[in-house]
XYZ file of C-alpha atoms in Angstrom:
707
model
C 0.000 0.000 0.000
C 1.207 3.503 -0.781
C 1.166 5.255 2.553
C 0.158 8.826 3.152
C 2.680 11.225 4.559
C 0.978 11.579 7.896
C 1.306 15.331 8.261
C 0.624 16.293 4.654
C -2.448 14.136 4.346
C -4.513 16.154 6.782
C -7.962 16.177 5.211
C -8.716 14.053 2.221
C -11.582 14.540 0.149
C -10.956 17.241 -3.821
C -12.560 15.127 -5.241
C -10.622 17.035 -5.532
C -11.798 19.029 -6.676
C -12.233 18.536 -6.368
C -14.923 17.069 -6.426
C -12.698 17.247 -5.888
C -12.297 12.481 -5.822
C -9.570 11.222 -3.680
C -8.187 8.035 -5.097
C -5.591 6.377 -2.969
C -3.593 3.801 -4.880
C -3.336 0.519 -3.035
C -1.779 -2.840 -3.771
C -2.648 -5.717 -1.459
C -2.267 -9.083 -3.105
C -3.453 -12.668 -2.696
C -0.690 -15.038 -1.679
C -0.573 -16.800 -5.070
C 0.714 -13.650 -6.784
C 4.166 -12.046 -6.824
C 4.367 -9.881 -3.696
C 5.750 -6.928 -5.671
C 7.213 -6.071 -9.073
C 10.889 -6.046 -9.980
C 12.046 -8.329 -7.177
C 15.839 -8.097 -7.113
C 16.045 -11.748 -6.013
C 14.361 -12.850 -9.252
C 17.027 -13.512 -11.948
C 14.662 -12.283 -14.689
C 14.411 -8.820 -13.166
C 17.831 -7.833 -14.485
C 16.656 -8.454 -18.059
C 13.616 -6.181 -17.784
C 14.240 -2.586 -18.774
C 11.013 -1.604 -16.994
C 12.737 -2.538 -13.725
C 15.773 -0.314 -14.308
C 15.206 2.741 -12.109
C 18.030 4.618 -13.848
C 16.003 4.821 -17.067
C 13.331 7.491 -17.678
C 9.819 6.324 -16.811
C 8.743 6.835 -20.408
C 11.256 4.256 -21.636
C 10.454 1.842 -18.807
C 6.747 1.990 -19.640
C 7.396 1.468 -23.349
C 9.397 -1.643 -22.534
C 6.719 -3.054 -20.253
C 3.827 -2.444 -22.658
C 5.808 -3.976 -25.547
C 6.080 -7.258 -23.606
C 2.332 -7.676 -23.037
C 0.022 -9.873 -25.064
C -3.296 -8.418 -26.203
C -5.180 -10.322 -23.494
C -2.754 -9.043 -20.860
C -3.183 -5.502 -22.117
C -6.956 -5.710 -21.891
C -6.724 -7.113 -18.347
C -5.041 -3.870 -17.217
C -7.821 -1.535 -18.401
C -10.055 -2.087 -15.352
C -9.806 -0.992 -11.722
C -8.946 -4.499 -10.497
C -5.963 -5.021 -12.784
C -4.919 -8.666 -13.122
C -1.510 -10.029 -12.187
C 0.997 -10.850 -14.934
C 2.976 -13.633 -13.205
C 5.299 -14.360 -16.122
C 6.704 -10.814 -15.769
C 6.612 -10.844 -11.977
C 3.866 -8.202 -11.856
C 1.217 -8.554 -9.121
C -2.413 -7.544 -9.435
C -3.331 -3.979 -8.633
C -6.425 -2.275 -7.241
C -6.903 1.312 -8.384
C -10.015 1.982 -6.326
C -9.528 3.249 -2.798
C -11.074 6.129 -0.875
C -9.588 8.830 1.314
C -12.000 11.747 1.243
C -11.374 12.865 4.816
C -9.420 9.934 6.172
C -8.678 6.478 4.801
C -11.985 4.737 4.089
C -13.200 1.182 3.564
C -14.286 0.246 0.048
C -16.691 -2.659 -0.357
C -17.123 -4.996 -3.323
C -13.513 -5.146 -4.418
C -11.212 -8.117 -4.024
C -8.114 -6.078 -3.285
C -7.447 -2.776 -1.573
C -7.907 -1.307 1.885
C -9.295 -3.460 4.664
C -9.559 -2.825 8.398
C -9.402 -6.485 9.400
C -5.707 -6.830 10.226
C -3.476 -5.162 12.781
C -4.921 -1.768 11.792
C -8.599 -1.551 12.736
C -9.266 2.157 12.348
C -8.040 5.418 10.840
C -8.290 9.054 11.888
C -11.564 10.515 10.638
C -11.123 14.217 9.905
C -14.082 16.570 9.402
C -16.021 16.142 6.180
C -14.939 18.466 3.375
C -17.862 20.884 3.696
C -16.890 21.685 7.298
C -13.169 21.870 6.620
C -13.841 24.415 3.877
C -15.776 26.520 6.405
C -12.498 27.278 8.166
C -11.314 29.204 5.064
C -7.842 28.100 6.107
C -5.845 26.649 3.183
C -3.240 25.265 5.559
C -5.863 22.868 6.951
C -6.862 21.618 3.476
C -5.562 18.891 1.581
C -11.376 17.598 -3.167
C -14.291 15.591 -4.335
C -17.734 16.076 -5.960
C -21.376 16.915 -6.155
C -22.971 15.660 -2.932
C -22.922 18.665 -0.660
C -20.983 17.273 2.287
C -18.198 15.956 0.049
C -17.384 19.333 -1.492
C -15.847 22.606 -0.344
C -19.083 24.460 -1.102
C -20.475 26.612 -3.897
C -17.683 29.053 -4.688
C -15.279 28.406 -7.596
C -12.316 30.120 -5.951
C -12.671 28.246 -2.651
C -13.207 24.931 -4.412
C -10.215 25.452 -6.662
C -7.936 26.423 -3.794
C -9.153 23.465 -1.757
C -8.384 21.145 -4.658
C -4.898 22.561 -5.110
C -4.030 22.299 -1.413
C -5.407 18.779 -1.173
C -3.663 17.465 -4.261
C -0.331 19.046 -3.425
C -0.443 17.661 0.091
C -1.444 14.129 -0.764
C 0.877 13.749 -3.744
C 3.935 15.017 -1.855
C 4.342 18.530 -3.214
C 5.024 21.620 -1.114
C 2.190 23.897 0.020
C 3.305 26.515 -2.485
C 3.733 23.931 -5.254
C 6.529 23.543 -7.751
C 8.552 20.919 -5.877
C 6.760 17.810 -7.128
C 9.059 15.859 -9.385
C 8.494 12.570 -11.164
C 7.848 10.587 -7.983
C 4.426 10.471 -6.355
C 3.745 9.879 -2.698
C 0.125 9.081 -3.548
C -1.887 9.717 -6.719
C -4.780 12.149 -6.316
C -7.809 12.047 -8.613
C -10.145 14.992 -9.265
C -13.775 14.082 -9.803
C -16.428 14.092 -11.124
C -15.559 15.757 -14.375
C -17.823 17.721 -15.047
C -21.075 19.549 -14.085
C -22.036 16.576 -11.927
C -24.613 18.221 -9.691
C -27.588 15.911 -9.590
C -27.774 12.702 -7.584
C -31.438 11.732 -7.698
C -34.372 14.101 -8.212
C -37.949 13.060 -9.032
C -36.964 9.915 -10.880
C -34.010 11.428 -12.721
C -30.738 9.994 -11.461
C -27.081 10.768 -11.971
C -26.619 7.807 -14.331
C -28.928 9.054 -17.069
C -29.065 12.800 -16.393
C -28.330 14.980 -19.415
C -27.107 18.313 -18.007
C -27.844 21.249 -20.260
C -25.074 23.676 -19.404
C -24.265 26.933 -21.162
C -20.739 27.667 -22.333
C -20.893 30.704 -20.057
C -21.584 28.680 -16.911
C -19.047 26.031 -17.861
C -16.375 28.673 -18.278
C -16.739 30.587 -15.017
C -18.454 28.133 -12.686
C -18.202 24.424 -13.443
C -14.759 24.069 -15.038
C -12.389 26.386 -13.084
C -11.969 24.074 -10.034
C -10.921 21.216 -12.291
C -8.600 23.536 -14.177
C -6.966 24.592 -10.898
C -6.733 20.984 -9.769
C -4.835 20.081 -12.941
C -2.811 23.201 -13.742
C -1.858 24.303 -10.230
C -2.332 21.138 -8.204
C -0.738 18.866 -10.853
C -3.269 16.121 -10.134
C -2.243 12.778 -11.637
C -5.798 11.440 -11.999
C -9.195 12.611 -13.239
C -12.518 10.782 -13.039
C -15.138 11.432 -15.694
C -18.720 11.524 -14.422
C -21.775 9.407 -15.254
C -23.864 12.225 -16.623
C -24.032 13.707 -20.083
C -23.283 17.337 -20.896
C -25.502 18.712 -23.648
C -26.125 15.204 -24.926
C -22.606 13.720 -24.760
C -21.524 11.331 -21.945
C -18.602 12.828 -20.052
C -16.499 9.686 -20.410
C -17.043 9.674 -24.189
C -16.378 13.380 -24.728
C -13.147 13.920 -26.663
C -13.490 17.685 -26.338
C -13.657 17.416 -22.547
C -11.044 14.741 -21.862
C -8.451 15.208 -24.597
C -8.869 18.692 -26.004
C -9.600 20.506 -22.737
C -7.982 18.518 -19.899
C -4.925 17.255 -21.753
C -4.603 19.833 -24.537
C -5.524 23.152 -22.924
C -4.711 22.416 -19.275
C -1.694 20.161 -19.802
C -3.026 17.187 -17.820
C -0.404 14.458 -17.415
C -1.959 11.423 -15.803
C -4.677 8.823 -16.177
C -8.415 9.296 -16.717
C -10.772 6.806 -15.105
C -14.501 6.346 -15.445
C -16.783 6.434 -12.467
C -17.759 2.903 -11.577
C -19.787 1.251 -14.383
C -20.040 4.547 -16.257
C -18.917 2.844 -19.486
C -21.649 0.206 -19.292
C -24.226 2.907 -18.569
C -23.472 4.618 -21.881
C -25.045 1.635 -23.635
C -27.204 -0.057 -21.021
C -29.026 2.949 -19.532
C -28.338 6.048 -21.611
C -28.792 4.314 -24.963
C -26.161 6.590 -26.436
C -24.649 3.860 -28.658
C -25.982 0.869 -30.594
C -23.861 -1.880 -29.041
C -21.397 -2.415 -26.155
C -18.358 -2.271 -28.435
C -19.368 1.237 -29.489
C -19.264 2.361 -25.861
C -15.777 0.906 -25.503
C -14.645 2.608 -28.707
C -16.123 5.974 -27.741
C -14.456 6.172 -24.324
C -11.033 4.998 -25.493
C -10.926 7.359 -28.455
C -12.155 10.191 -26.204
C -9.095 9.724 -24.018
C -10.307 7.620 -21.081
C -7.734 5.110 -19.813
C -9.323 3.048 -17.045
C -12.740 1.478 -16.545
C -13.942 1.265 -12.959
C -15.942 -1.840 -13.775
C -15.565 -4.740 -16.211
C -16.966 -3.431 -19.485
C -13.570 -2.860 -21.064
C -12.409 -6.292 -19.944
C -15.504 -7.881 -21.468
C -15.847 -5.975 -24.753
C -12.475 -4.511 -25.791
C -11.423 -7.726 -27.542
C -14.576 -7.872 -29.651
C -14.311 -4.125 -30.322
C -10.873 -4.754 -31.839
C -12.211 -7.655 -33.903
C -14.951 -5.385 -35.234
C -12.307 -2.730 -36.014
C -13.957 -0.194 -33.725
C -10.861 0.124 -31.519
C -7.196 0.316 -32.491
C -4.513 -1.362 -30.385
C -2.731 2.006 -30.359
C -5.593 3.426 -28.259
C -5.060 0.632 -25.740
C -1.314 1.194 -25.688
C -1.863 4.906 -25.001
C -4.118 4.067 -22.063
C -1.596 1.562 -20.685
C 1.199 4.103 -20.999
C -0.774 6.525 -18.812
C -1.669 3.820 -16.281
C 1.753 2.224 -15.880
C 3.387 5.667 -15.747
C 1.400 6.381 -12.577
C 2.291 3.032 -11.006
C 5.960 3.657 -11.758
C 5.807 7.206 -10.405
C 4.461 5.642 -7.207
C 7.546 3.429 -6.987
C 5.629 0.196 -7.497
C 8.238 -1.058 -9.990
C 11.241 -0.145 -7.863
C 11.578 -3.438 -6.022
C 10.844 -4.353 -2.428
C 8.463 -1.692 -0.991
C 9.938 -2.217 2.478
C 13.122 -0.605 1.157
C 11.337 2.360 -0.395
C 10.857 5.797 1.258
C 7.563 4.875 2.966
C 8.383 1.252 3.647
C 8.887 1.712 7.388
C 5.535 3.295 8.198
C 3.822 1.118 10.776
C 0.622 0.932 12.765
C 2.041 3.330 15.345
C 1.628 6.123 12.787
C -2.084 5.410 12.340
C -4.433 7.089 14.824
C -1.411 8.932 16.196
C -1.864 11.763 18.653
C -0.652 14.203 15.998
C -3.458 13.125 13.679
C -6.080 13.206 16.417
C -4.997 16.726 17.418
C -5.245 17.832 13.787
C -8.746 16.367 13.490
C -9.775 18.336 16.585
C -8.185 21.539 15.273
C -9.976 21.204 11.937
C -13.330 20.622 13.634
C -12.884 23.611 15.931
C -11.996 25.943 13.079
C -14.795 24.868 10.751
C -17.806 25.010 13.081
C -19.925 28.102 12.376
C -21.850 30.186 14.899
C -24.967 31.375 13.039
C -26.963 33.054 15.799
C -26.094 34.257 19.282
C -28.763 36.632 20.589
C -27.875 38.484 23.760
C -24.569 36.612 23.784
C -26.190 33.465 25.122
C -23.025 31.570 24.255
C -20.602 30.678 25.596
C -22.241 29.030 28.570
C -20.663 29.573 31.966
C -19.077 26.303 33.067
C -19.523 27.140 36.741
C -23.225 28.016 36.438
C -24.716 25.346 34.171
C -25.646 22.266 36.177
C -27.972 20.477 33.739
C -28.755 20.315 30.024
C -31.389 18.831 27.766
C -29.981 17.595 24.454
C -32.503 16.782 21.732
C -31.838 15.487 18.242
C -31.344 12.169 16.424
C -27.715 12.849 15.551
C -26.506 14.160 18.881
C -25.278 10.695 19.871
C -24.547 9.172 16.454
C -20.900 8.521 15.691
C -21.920 7.412 12.187
C -23.456 10.792 11.359
C -20.517 12.499 13.014
C -18.047 11.345 10.353
C -20.280 11.599 7.274
C -19.864 9.390 4.234
C -16.748 7.947 2.604
C -15.245 7.249 6.007
C -13.459 4.376 7.636
C -13.873 3.254 11.257
C -12.718 6.227 13.379
C -10.085 5.879 16.069
C -11.894 7.396 19.019
C -15.155 9.143 18.071
C -16.672 11.664 20.471
C -20.325 12.512 19.741
C -21.834 15.891 20.657
C -23.626 14.267 23.589
C -20.394 12.753 24.883
C -18.573 16.031 24.410
C -21.174 17.908 26.444
C -21.102 15.234 29.155
C -17.465 16.126 29.761
C -18.702 19.571 30.912
C -22.094 18.783 32.481
C -22.865 15.457 34.117
C -26.620 15.951 34.465
C -27.857 15.703 30.856
C -31.252 14.556 29.615
C -31.058 13.263 26.033
C -33.896 12.525 23.630
C -33.504 11.675 19.906
C -36.213 14.046 18.513
C -34.658 14.546 12.026
C -35.071 18.817 13.453
C -35.744 21.522 10.853
C -33.945 24.728 11.837
C -35.444 27.054 9.228
C -37.781 28.513 11.831
C -35.032 29.068 14.362
C -33.322 32.139 12.939
C -36.136 34.528 13.905
C -37.483 32.669 16.930
C -36.754 34.796 19.989
C -36.901 31.719 22.187
C -33.906 30.213 20.384
C -30.878 32.209 21.375
C -28.102 30.447 19.466
C -27.601 28.291 16.376
C -24.396 26.418 15.556
C -23.706 24.710 12.219
C -21.442 21.756 12.882
C -21.391 20.040 9.506
C -20.004 16.519 9.722
C -17.146 17.377 12.082
C -15.296 14.062 12.154
C -14.402 11.906 15.109
C -13.337 14.843 17.309
C -16.403 16.908 16.419
C -18.305 16.299 19.634
C -15.424 17.541 21.701
C -14.922 20.576 19.455
C -18.619 21.467 19.656
C -18.657 21.231 23.443
C -15.533 23.403 23.690
C -17.246 26.093 21.626
C -20.489 25.942 23.602
C -18.624 26.354 26.892
C -16.141 28.941 25.646
C -12.907 26.964 25.545
C -12.706 27.752 21.835
C -13.862 30.874 20.000
C -15.775 29.926 16.811
C -14.405 31.385 13.576
C -15.889 29.302 10.760
C -17.793 30.833 7.817
C -20.537 29.213 5.741
C -19.138 27.883 2.428
C -22.688 27.792 1.055
C -25.751 29.986 0.712
C -28.503 28.843 3.063
C -31.631 29.030 0.932
C -35.247 29.107 2.154
C -37.351 25.972 1.916
C -39.356 27.207 -1.078
C -36.276 27.078 -3.283
C -36.794 23.313 -3.493
C -39.615 24.052 -5.929
C -36.990 24.896 -8.540
C -35.979 21.782 -10.508
C -32.612 20.346 -9.556
C -32.193 19.576 -13.242
C -31.868 23.289 -13.995
C -28.128 23.862 -14.213
C -28.212 27.618 -14.849
C -26.204 29.900 -12.605
C -27.557 33.181 -13.952
C -31.041 34.369 -12.953
C -33.864 34.855 -15.430
C -36.193 37.534 -14.019
C -38.767 37.099 -16.800
C -39.515 33.536 -15.647
C -38.893 34.087 -11.951
C -35.776 31.901 -11.926
C -33.572 33.386 -9.135
C -30.193 31.916 -10.136
C -27.799 29.837 -8.065
C -25.083 30.592 -5.490
C -24.290 33.906 -3.846
C -22.656 35.135 -7.059
C -25.939 35.214 -9.001
C -28.865 34.318 -6.718
C -31.470 37.088 -6.419
C -33.844 35.643 -3.856
C -34.302 35.517 -0.095
C -31.438 34.008 1.901
C -31.596 32.498 5.362
C -27.833 32.903 5.770
C -25.303 34.364 3.334
C -22.267 32.624 1.918
C -19.315 33.555 4.142
C -21.503 34.330 7.156
C -20.278 33.406 10.607
C -20.230 34.957 14.081
C -17.603 34.990 16.812
C -17.462 35.566 20.565
C -15.370 38.650 19.814
C -15.603 41.558 17.341
C -13.247 42.350 14.480
C -12.706 45.540 12.510
C -11.006 46.076 9.136
C -9.052 48.803 7.417
C -7.789 48.836 3.836
C -4.254 50.143 3.641
C -3.664 52.507 0.689
C -3.328 50.713 -2.626
C -0.185 51.308 -4.658
C -2.465 52.570 -7.439
C -6.174 52.949 -7.913
C -6.099 52.289 -11.669
C -5.267 49.110 -13.568
C -4.176 49.588 -17.170
C -4.782 46.729 -19.588
C -3.595 48.109 -22.876
C -0.984 45.812 -24.396
C -2.581 45.717 -27.838
C -5.556 46.944 -29.799
C -8.775 44.975 -29.694
C -12.124 45.240 -31.376
C -13.705 44.444 -28.015
C -12.392 47.637 -26.353
C -15.089 49.680 -28.055
C -17.603 47.378 -26.394
C -16.182 48.102 -22.939
C -14.478 44.768 -22.276
C -11.337 42.917 -23.241
C -10.681 39.210 -23.723
C -8.291 37.615 -21.231
C -6.786 35.526 -24.027
C -5.803 38.727 -25.872
C -3.963 40.183 -22.889
C -1.210 37.589 -22.792
C 0.722 36.103 -19.900
C 3.141 39.014 -19.511
C 0.455 41.672 -19.080
C -1.571 39.444 -16.762
C 1.468 38.945 -14.535
C 2.372 42.651 -14.514
C -1.166 43.685 -13.629
C -1.271 41.712 -10.376
C -1.881 43.967 -7.405
C -1.102 43.508 -3.685
C -3.928 44.319 -1.280
C -3.194 44.756 2.418
C -5.877 44.795 5.106
C -5.395 45.618 8.775
C -7.533 43.453 11.055
C -8.067 44.105 14.761
C -9.627 41.959 17.465
C -11.681 44.479 19.439
C -13.128 42.018 21.916
C -12.012 40.337 25.102
C -11.410 36.838 23.743
C -8.626 35.492 21.552
C -9.788 34.148 18.216
C -8.908 32.747 14.817
C -10.528 34.837 12.104
C -11.129 34.210 8.401
C -10.691 37.340 6.280
C -12.746 37.201 3.067
C -12.063 39.665 0.255
C -14.891 40.187 -2.269
C -15.170 42.321 -5.385
C -18.192 43.822 -7.070
C -18.547 45.935 -10.184
C -20.012 49.409 -9.933
C -22.383 48.541 -12.768
C -23.685 44.997 -12.608
C -25.879 43.420 -15.216
C -24.921 41.843 -18.523
C -25.065 38.529 -16.610
C -22.079 39.485 -14.463
C -21.839 38.240 -10.857
C -23.383 40.314 -8.084
C -20.088 39.921 -6.228
C -17.282 37.400 -6.116
C -14.799 36.128 -3.579
C -11.300 36.997 -4.773
C -9.098 36.092 -1.839
C -9.084 34.897 1.749
C -6.733 34.144 4.587
C -6.790 33.239 8.245
C -5.256 35.014 11.214
C -4.931 34.279 14.943
C -5.449 37.406 17.037
C -5.290 37.832 20.768
C -7.766 40.205 22.377
C -6.884 43.761 21.293
C -4.244 42.592 18.809
C -3.841 43.884 15.239
C -2.358 42.218 12.180
C -1.889 43.006 8.511
C -3.168 40.469 5.997
C -1.635 40.501 2.523
C -3.691 39.272 -0.407
C -3.139 39.452 -4.152
C -5.489 40.477 -6.943
C -4.921 39.002 -10.370
C -6.963 40.976 -12.920
C -6.968 38.286 -15.584
C -8.099 35.593 -13.169
C -10.137 37.412 -10.582
C -11.795 40.267 -12.446
C -12.818 38.187 -15.430
C -16.205 36.649 -16.107
C -17.666 34.712 -18.997
C -19.437 35.939 -22.083
C -22.212 33.861 -23.623
C -19.732 32.017 -25.833
C -17.577 31.042 -22.864
C -14.880 33.630 -23.554
C -13.421 35.102 -20.363
C -13.349 38.905 -20.429
C -12.550 41.845 -18.146
C -14.880 44.841 -18.189
C -13.594 48.400 -18.147
C -14.781 50.580 -15.277
C -14.949 50.747 -11.481
C -14.722 47.821 -9.087
C -15.071 47.812 -5.313
C -13.040 45.585 -3.021
C -14.887 44.764 0.179
C -14.150 43.142 3.516
C -16.927 43.335 6.056
C -18.344 46.853 5.875
C -15.203 48.403 4.339
C -14.694 49.088 0.626
C -11.848 50.303 -1.588
C -12.317 51.365 -5.221
C -10.120 50.522 -8.172
C -10.642 51.233 -11.867
C -9.815 49.137 -14.921
C -8.689 51.278 -17.859
C -7.950 50.185 -21.433
C -6.357 53.424 -22.662
C -2.628 54.245 -22.547
C -0.918 54.964 -19.245
C 2.056 57.284 -19.003
C 3.736 55.549 -16.085
C 5.712 52.304 -16.211
C 4.181 50.897 -13.073
C 0.571 51.419 -14.071
C 0.072 47.854 -15.165
C 0.295 46.503 -11.639
C -3.247 46.920 -10.446
C -6.555 45.085 -10.622
C -9.131 43.101 -9.007
C -10.328 39.612 -8.568
C -13.402 37.632 -9.446
C -13.970 34.002 -8.587
C -15.360 31.182 -10.497
C -16.734 27.715 -10.077
C -17.993 24.744 -8.694
C -21.038 22.816 -8.041
C -23.912 24.060 -5.924
C -25.730 21.889 -3.451
C -28.913 21.705 -1.485
C -27.748 19.147 1.014
C -26.751 21.055 4.118
C -24.373 19.346 6.476
C -26.000 19.838 9.816
C -26.090 17.936 13.057
C -29.565 18.806 14.373
C -29.660 19.271 18.073
C -31.424 21.475 20.606
C -29.745 22.378 23.873
C -32.143 23.589 26.529
C -30.885 25.231 29.703
C -32.443 24.304 32.975
């Protein structure tokens, strides 16, 4: 098994991006197979070029693939890759899960099991709660079920994906230090616009998502682009659904032209499990199974999570629907990853992670990190008359009501393994108050915001195994809450809008309000980025180096229209136009706290389907009571001030923009005319993009009644 670097792993989830998908690569073999490849004690090893670690991986892979028979090649195109005993190559299981801690995967013959000396693994908070900390140093992505994602904002989701992928694969936090070797291979999923699970009889397997080029460009695609370009993810998973009629896994434009061609993806592309069979069996997109095989291989997919390629690739070749060269390309991508992981470097016990033992699983360092992440993600939504924190010396009894208050299963969320030492909210509170009455009453909190009899509301997400302790510490004041909602909390009547409607932009003529804080024009229960604290913070923008950003490197027909295409500006101008923004933050209260600083931008003149506002930067700061600090952020005009036209082209509008943090604003202006100073090209503003919106709110329902 490829082990995680215990500190860098932190929280697993991106998919990636990300959806973020987190695929851990694991190799646990039956005893009748070679224990590992390239065994130095095997005389044949010396004759195999693919075992020579001094050769480039490209040449090693070419040698290996050239030695395989057609049947052996086909056997490697599925997630449970067969052994090749004559070459000393064991079987390999590609499918493992590590969304927010190493997880058990059922229905596979190989892979992670918790039935040996290791019976559990640290369960960190689910992704949705970790994102609420707005602390990139706690992140290390996944997909379209709400709890598995970093929320609704493209910038947050992209940054989460990058941090996660860099951490899990062995790169530095800043990136740029990842060489050929991989610590673990991270996979971003589900590519792309995979927002619907099951709604009124329409499920994710057959859903045909009608998505505009505009929404693809500035909402759905940017997190995946960040995951690949900045995170250097080595895996991508294509989703079940279709986009405008074409199955994602059979879309050459998506997989080869966009991911590999435009974004420079260098890795393997896998289907979601049984997605290839669904193209024929359920979507009816092709006339026969061999057509499905041909479509996905020619589109650029490499691996089938399932058995369709194993069953039908041979007959697809016989029918001349598939060329062996397409198979060889897929195998080159797959074996390149396995070699980058060191799985063809001989005895794994002698490799860099070969000495990691059970003492490094459920370690105190990991448990402390899980607690820290839970503390920093929990969001205080309401605190009338400063009801919280409760006085430890005065509270002698509590009533705790709610079905999840004593559920360790709900605590960790989905895609989780058995936790090391779970503490439920009830157990956490019992460490402060011994006299507690508990009753498991599913709780709808919509009514609670304006109910004067309910003084406080806390959103705890799925806080992981230490969540109960973290929640109790916040309630009794041993930790100051600082989390912010990574989602918009919509009113109940929004569920009347079809989940099949993928549009981000509102349509006033039909009453469609739009999606996410960037475009939604309806009533909100709580805003994206909302969160209270036990202390008060104030902000001050320090003077900008310039209040004008000049984008005038060349003439453009679009300038007369008041906007300029990002692609026309060029890399040099985009780099020169980046602008530092410094904000002074002060803790004006009496309690120390960790505070997330969120920088938004809005245009003076909205409309033309531009966002209402966008998050352009964020950071986290620890401040003692009365302490000040300066937070430095960066605006990149080409990335953060751009939005999509109807044809998907990213453009920057000329005119005024307002940076905002809390109740403070600072104006900057984008100008396309000539500037007389050399330094004028260093200023601009930032607009976010991306990801998938969700209606599933991660919430542990619970009432606490004082007696």
